[in-house]
Amino acid sequence: MDHGLPDDFTVESAVALACRAPSVHNSQPWQWRVGDRTLHLYADRSRQLAGTDPDGRDLMLGCGAALHHLRVGFAALGWRAEVHRLPNPAEPGHLASVELHRHEPTQEDITLAATIPRRRTDRRRHSSWTVPTGYLDDLARHAADEGTILRLALDAARYHLARAISEAAEAHAADPVYRTELAAWSGRHTAPDGVPSANAPSQDDTPGALPTRAFADPKLDQPEGASGEADETVLLVLSTASDDPMSRLRAGEATSAVLLAATSLGLATSPLTEPLEVADTRTKVRDLVAGGTFPQMVLRTGWAPVNADPLPATPRRNLDEVLSPLGTPVGGEVRYQSH
């Protein structure tokens, strides 16, 4: 690849890492376009989930997480990403343009990039081991570096957050559009997207356990020795001062930063967006948990039991489905080919 970008293998490697980012129902709502000097991120609105994410907030979070994964990947490969977010007001689906500059990778860059393929969304119960305060402070620092706030939900805040999670699950259970959409995007076995059965546990009936999404055909067993939500599972709320597209994109980047940092510390993690997908419960989280700031993501983290089986990686679409030359319509059929 000429005129300012690294070689094709480097670009493809970084984009492949970016596409390991988490997204709601593993919908992977991103498209990448390659120009002469820049790489571009676009929102793929054809993958927005109307029943789950009617205003596209989850979509923006997923794209932001992919953008941060891209930055991490390029840094480890010897390139610093200079990101111009929402560069064209007339084109709201154009989320970022990325210029690349030579960079000497640090050990932290390499370690963080190596964390990307190891990160999993682990919806199973945790052990009763306490997460050290210093670890939580480190996660908050990573969130702050991305322009967001990460709060630990304790005492009354935790109670209100747990209520919001339960109330949102009840609202979704009564919504046939949501239920149909969730069934279509879960319980999968060979599809390149969606939530596979092997990664979805059944609803947990442990006293004090938080409800999880009612994914279709759940096949993931709870590990022995897990103690449930009433013990040491940590609930974190990531929020922003505003609720515009830029804030949501940055919240996605912060989500990625926190998840990768937590994974590097050995913690199990699971993003929770369900309580923020229902307007009433999101308002409650804003007012009663997030100090009036706008909650964008709830993160559940803790220590997996020592006997917990490793989780399989969730599938991803082929690179030629998400990477194309600049000018290719988002969702178009022109495929990217190495020069």
Coordinates of C-alpha atoms in Angstrom, one line a residue:
M1 CA 0.0 0.0 0.0
D2 CA 1.5 3.3 -1.1
H3 CA 1.3 7.0 -0.1
G4 CA 1.4 7.0 3.6
L5 CA -0.2 3.8 5.0
P6 CA 1.8 0.8 6.1
D7 CA 1.9 -2.4 3.9
D8 CA -1.2 -4.4 3.3
F9 CA -0.3 -7.1 5.8
T10 CA 0.0 -4.5 8.6
V11 CA -3.3 -2.8 7.8
E12 CA -5.1 -6.1 7.6
S13 CA -3.6 -7.4 10.8
A14 CA -4.6 -4.2 12.7
V15 CA -8.2 -4.3 11.2
A16 CA -8.5 -8.0 12.1
L17 CA -7.7 -7.1 15.7
A18 CA -10.1 -4.2 15.6
C19 CA -12.9 -6.5 14.5
R20 CA -12.4 -8.6 17.7
A21 CA -14.1 -5.7 19.6
P22 CA -17.3 -6.5 21.5
S23 CA -20.7 -5.3 20.1
V24 CA -24.3 -5.8 21.1
H25 CA -25.4 -9.3 20.2
N26 CA -22.0 -9.6 18.4
S27 CA -23.6 -7.6 15.5
Q28 CA -20.2 -6.2 14.4
P29 CA -21.7 -2.9 13.0
W30 CA -18.6 -1.5 11.5
Q31 CA -17.1 -1.0 8.1
W32 CA -13.5 0.0 7.3
R33 CA -12.4 1.9 4.1
V34 CA -8.8 2.2 2.9
G35 CA -7.7 5.4 1.2
D36 CA -4.3 6.4 -0.1
R37 CA -3.2 8.0 3.2
T38 CA -5.9 7.3 5.7
L39 CA -8.0 4.5 7.1
H40 CA -11.7 5.3 7.7
L41 CA -14.3 3.8 10.1
Y42 CA -18.0 3.9 9.1
A43 CA -21.1 2.8 11.0
D44 CA -23.0 0.0 9.2
R45 CA -26.6 1.0 9.9
S46 CA -27.8 -2.2 8.2
R47 CA -26.6 -3.9 11.4
Q48 CA -28.4 -1.7 13.9
L49 CA -30.8 -3.7 16.0
A50 CA -34.1 -1.9 15.9
G51 CA -35.7 -3.7 18.8
T52 CA -32.6 -3.6 21.1
D53 CA -31.0 -0.4 20.0
P54 CA -33.5 2.0 18.4
D55 CA -31.4 5.1 18.8
G56 CA -28.1 3.5 17.7
R57 CA -26.3 4.1 21.0
D58 CA -25.1 0.5 21.2
L59 CA -24.0 0.7 17.6
M60 CA -21.8 3.7 18.4
L61 CA -20.4 1.9 21.5
G62 CA -19.4 -1.1 19.4
C63 CA -17.8 1.1 16.7
G64 CA -15.9 3.0 19.4
A65 CA -14.6 -0.2 20.9
A66 CA -13.4 -1.3 17.4
L67 CA -11.7 2.0 17.0
H68 CA -9.8 1.6 20.3
H69 CA -8.8 -2.0 19.3
L70 CA -7.5 -0.6 16.1
R71 CA -5.4 2.0 17.9
V72 CA -4.0 -0.7 20.2
G73 CA -3.2 -3.0 17.3
F74 CA -1.4 -0.4 15.2
A75 CA 0.6 0.7 18.3
A76 CA 1.9 -2.8 18.7
L77 CA 2.7 -3.1 15.0
G78 CA 4.8 0.1 15.1
W79 CA 2.3 2.8 14.1
R80 CA 0.7 5.6 16.1
A81 CA -2.9 6.2 15.1
E82 CA -3.9 9.9 14.9
V83 CA -7.7 9.8 15.0
H84 CA -10.0 12.4 13.6
R85 CA -13.4 11.6 15.1
L86 CA -16.7 12.5 13.2
P87 CA -14.7 14.3 10.6
N88 CA -17.6 15.2 8.3
P89 CA -20.7 16.7 9.8
A90 CA -22.6 16.1 6.5
E91 CA -21.8 12.4 6.8
P92 CA -22.8 11.2 10.3
G93 CA -22.0 7.6 9.5
H94 CA -18.4 8.5 8.9
L95 CA -17.1 8.0 12.5
A96 CA -13.4 8.4 12.2
S97 CA -10.5 8.9 9.8
V98 CA -7.1 7.6 11.0
E99 CA -3.7 8.8 10.0
L100 CA -0.7 6.7 10.9
H101 CA 2.8 7.7 12.0
R102 CA 5.9 5.6 12.7
H103 CA 6.1 4.6 16.4
E104 CA 8.4 2.4 18.4
P105 CA 6.2 -0.1 20.3
T106 CA 6.5 -0.3 24.0
Q107 CA 6.2 -3.4 26.0
E108 CA 2.8 -2.2 27.2
D109 CA 1.7 -1.7 23.6
I110 CA 2.6 -5.3 22.8
T111 CA 1.1 -6.7 26.0
L112 CA -2.2 -4.9 25.4
A113 CA -2.5 -6.0 21.8
A114 CA -1.8 -9.6 22.8
T115 CA -4.8 -9.2 25.2
I116 CA -7.3 -8.6 22.4
P117 CA -7.5 -12.2 21.1
R118 CA -7.8 -13.5 24.8
R119 CA -10.6 -11.2 25.9
R120 CA -14.0 -12.9 26.2
T121 CA -17.4 -11.7 27.3
D122 CA -17.9 -14.1 30.3
R123 CA -21.5 -14.1 31.5
R124 CA -21.0 -16.8 34.1
R125 CA -20.9 -16.3 37.8
H126 CA -17.7 -15.2 39.5
S127 CA -15.8 -16.5 42.5
S128 CA -16.0 -14.8 45.9
W129 CA -12.4 -13.4 45.7
T130 CA -12.2 -9.7 46.1
V131 CA -11.0 -7.5 43.3
P132 CA -8.2 -5.3 44.8
T133 CA -9.0 -1.6 45.0
G134 CA -5.8 -0.8 43.1
Y135 CA -7.1 -2.8 40.2
L136 CA -10.3 -0.8 40.1
D137 CA -8.4 2.5 40.3
D138 CA -6.3 1.3 37.3
L139 CA -9.5 0.6 35.3
A140 CA -10.9 4.1 36.2
R141 CA -7.6 5.6 35.0
H142 CA -8.0 3.9 31.6
A143 CA -11.5 5.2 31.3
A144 CA -10.5 8.7 32.3
D145 CA -7.7 8.6 29.6
E146 CA -10.5 8.2 27.0
G147 CA -12.5 11.1 28.4
T148 CA -15.1 9.2 30.4
I149 CA -15.9 8.4 34.0
L150 CA -15.9 5.0 35.6
R151 CA -17.8 4.6 38.9
L152 CA -17.9 1.6 41.2
A153 CA -21.6 0.9 42.2
L154 CA -21.7 0.3 46.0
D155 CA -24.4 0.2 48.6
A156 CA -27.4 2.2 47.5
A157 CA -26.0 2.8 44.0
R158 CA -25.6 -0.9 43.6
Y159 CA -29.1 -1.6 44.8
H160 CA -30.6 0.9 42.3
L161 CA -28.4 -0.5 39.5
A162 CA -29.5 -4.0 40.2
R163 CA -33.1 -2.9 40.2
A164 CA -32.6 -1.1 36.9
I165 CA -31.1 -4.3 35.4
S166 CA -34.1 -6.4 36.6
E167 CA -36.7 -3.8 35.4
A168 CA -35.1 -3.5 32.0
A169 CA -35.1 -7.3 31.6
E170 CA -38.8 -7.3 32.5
A171 CA -39.6 -4.6 30.0
H172 CA -37.7 -6.5 27.3
A173 CA -39.5 -9.7 28.2
A174 CA -42.8 -8.0 27.5
D175 CA -41.6 -6.6 24.1
P176 CA -42.3 -9.0 21.3
V177 CA -40.1 -7.1 18.8
Y178 CA -37.2 -7.3 21.2
R179 CA -37.8 -11.0 21.9
T180 CA -38.0 -11.9 18.2
E181 CA -34.8 -9.9 17.5
L182 CA -32.9 -11.6 20.3
A183 CA -33.9 -15.0 19.2
A184 CA -32.7 -14.2 15.7
W185 CA -29.3 -13.0 16.9
S186 CA -28.6 -15.8 19.4
G187 CA -28.5 -19.5 19.8
R188 CA -26.2 -19.8 16.8
H189 CA -23.7 -22.5 16.0
T190 CA -21.9 -21.8 12.8
A191 CA -22.8 -18.2 11.9
P192 CA -20.1 -15.5 11.6
D193 CA -22.0 -13.1 13.9
G194 CA -24.5 -13.2 16.7
V195 CA -24.2 -14.9 20.1
P196 CA -23.3 -18.6 19.9
S197 CA -25.0 -21.1 22.2
A198 CA -21.6 -22.1 23.5
N199 CA -21.1 -18.6 25.0
A200 CA -24.5 -18.1 26.5
P201 CA -25.4 -19.4 30.0
S202 CA -29.0 -20.1 31.1
Q203 CA -30.7 -17.7 33.4
D204 CA -29.1 -17.9 36.9
D205 CA -31.4 -18.8 39.8
T206 CA -28.8 -18.2 42.5
P207 CA -30.3 -15.9 45.2
G208 CA -29.2 -12.3 44.5
A209 CA -28.1 -13.1 40.9
L210 CA -28.6 -10.4 38.3
P211 CA -30.8 -11.4 35.3
T212 CA -28.9 -11.9 32.0
R213 CA -30.3 -11.7 28.5
A214 CA -32.6 -14.6 27.6
F215 CA -30.4 -15.8 24.7
A216 CA -31.8 -18.6 22.6
D217 CA -30.6 -22.2 23.2
P218 CA -28.0 -21.4 25.9
K219 CA -25.4 -24.2 26.3
L220 CA -22.8 -22.7 28.7
D221 CA -22.7 -24.3 32.1
Q222 CA -22.0 -22.4 35.3
P223 CA -18.7 -23.4 36.8
E224 CA -18.6 -25.2 40.1
G225 CA -17.5 -22.9 43.0
A226 CA -19.0 -19.8 41.6
S227 CA -20.8 -17.8 44.3
G228 CA -23.1 -15.5 42.4
E229 CA -23.9 -11.7 42.4
A230 CA -24.5 -11.4 46.1
D231 CA -20.8 -11.8 46.8
E232 CA -17.8 -10.1 45.2
T233 CA -18.9 -9.4 41.6
V234 CA -18.0 -5.8 40.8
L235 CA -20.4 -3.6 38.9
L236 CA -18.9 -0.5 37.2
V237 CA -20.8 2.3 35.4
L238 CA -19.1 4.1 32.6
S239 CA -20.6 7.5 31.9
T240 CA -20.0 10.7 29.9
A241 CA -20.8 14.4 30.6
S242 CA -22.8 14.6 27.3
D243 CA -24.9 12.2 25.3
D244 CA -24.0 13.2 21.8
P245 CA -22.5 10.9 19.1
M246 CA -19.0 12.0 20.0
S247 CA -19.6 11.1 23.7
R248 CA -21.0 7.7 22.7
L249 CA -18.1 7.0 20.4
R250 CA -15.6 7.9 23.1
A251 CA -17.5 5.7 25.6
G252 CA -17.0 2.8 23.2
E253 CA -13.3 3.5 23.1
A254 CA -13.2 3.7 26.9
T255 CA -15.2 0.4 27.1
S256 CA -12.4 -1.3 25.1
A257 CA -9.7 0.3 27.2
V258 CA -11.3 -0.9 30.4
L259 CA -12.0 -4.4 29.1
L260 CA -8.5 -4.9 27.8
A261 CA -7.0 -3.6 31.0
A262 CA -9.2 -5.9 33.1
T263 CA -8.3 -8.9 30.9
S264 CA -4.6 -8.1 31.3
L265 CA -5.1 -8.2 35.0
G266 CA -6.7 -11.7 34.8
L267 CA -10.3 -10.5 35.5
A268 CA -13.4 -11.9 33.8
T269 CA -15.6 -9.3 32.2
S270 CA -19.0 -8.8 30.7
P271 CA -20.4 -5.6 29.2
L272 CA -24.1 -5.0 30.2
T273 CA -26.1 -2.5 28.1
E274 CA -29.6 -3.9 28.7
P275 CA -30.5 -1.5 31.6
L276 CA -29.4 1.4 29.4
E277 CA -31.5 0.3 26.4
V278 CA -34.8 1.1 28.2
A279 CA -35.4 4.9 28.6
D280 CA -36.9 4.7 32.1
T281 CA -34.2 2.5 33.6
R282 CA -31.4 4.5 31.9
T283 CA -32.8 7.6 33.5
K284 CA -32.8 5.9 36.9
V285 CA -29.2 4.9 36.4
R286 CA -28.3 8.4 35.4
D287 CA -30.0 10.0 38.4
L288 CA -29.3 7.4 41.1
V289 CA -26.0 5.8 40.1
A290 CA -24.1 8.0 37.7
G291 CA -24.4 11.3 39.5
G292 CA -26.4 13.0 36.8
T293 CA -23.9 12.0 34.0
F294 CA -25.0 9.9 31.1
P295 CA -24.5 6.2 31.6
Q296 CA -23.2 4.5 28.5
M297 CA -22.1 1.1 29.7
V298 CA -22.3 -1.2 32.7
L299 CA -19.4 -3.5 33.2
R300 CA -19.5 -6.6 35.3
T301 CA -16.1 -7.9 36.4
G302 CA -14.6 -10.3 39.0
W303 CA -12.5 -13.4 39.3
A304 CA -13.5 -16.5 37.4
P305 CA -13.5 -19.7 39.5
V306 CA -10.3 -21.6 39.2
N307 CA -12.1 -24.6 37.6
A308 CA -14.0 -22.5 35.0
D309 CA -13.5 -23.9 31.5
P310 CA -12.0 -21.5 28.9
L311 CA -14.6 -19.8 26.7
P312 CA -14.5 -20.3 23.0
A313 CA -13.9 -17.1 20.9
T314 CA -17.1 -15.7 19.4
P315 CA -17.1 -15.7 15.6
R316 CA -16.2 -12.8 13.4
R317 CA -17.1 -11.9 9.8
N318 CA -14.4 -12.4 7.1
L319 CA -12.1 -9.4 6.7
D320 CA -13.2 -8.9 3.1
E321 CA -16.8 -8.2 4.3
V322 CA -15.7 -5.3 6.4
L323 CA -12.6 -3.9 4.7
S324 CA -12.9 -2.2 1.2
P325 CA -11.3 0.7 -0.8
L326 CA -12.4 4.2 0.1
G327 CA -15.5 5.1 -2.0
T328 CA -17.1 1.7 -1.6
P329 CA -20.7 2.1 -0.3
V330 CA -21.1 0.9 3.2
G331 CA -22.8 -2.5 2.8
G332 CA -21.7 -2.6 -0.9
E333 CA -20.3 -5.7 -2.5
V334 CA -16.8 -4.4 -3.7
R335 CA -14.3 -6.4 -1.7
Y336 CA -10.9 -5.2 -0.5
Q337 CA -7.9 -6.8 -2.3
S338 CA -4.3 -6.4 -1.4
H339 CA -2.2 -4.5 -3.9

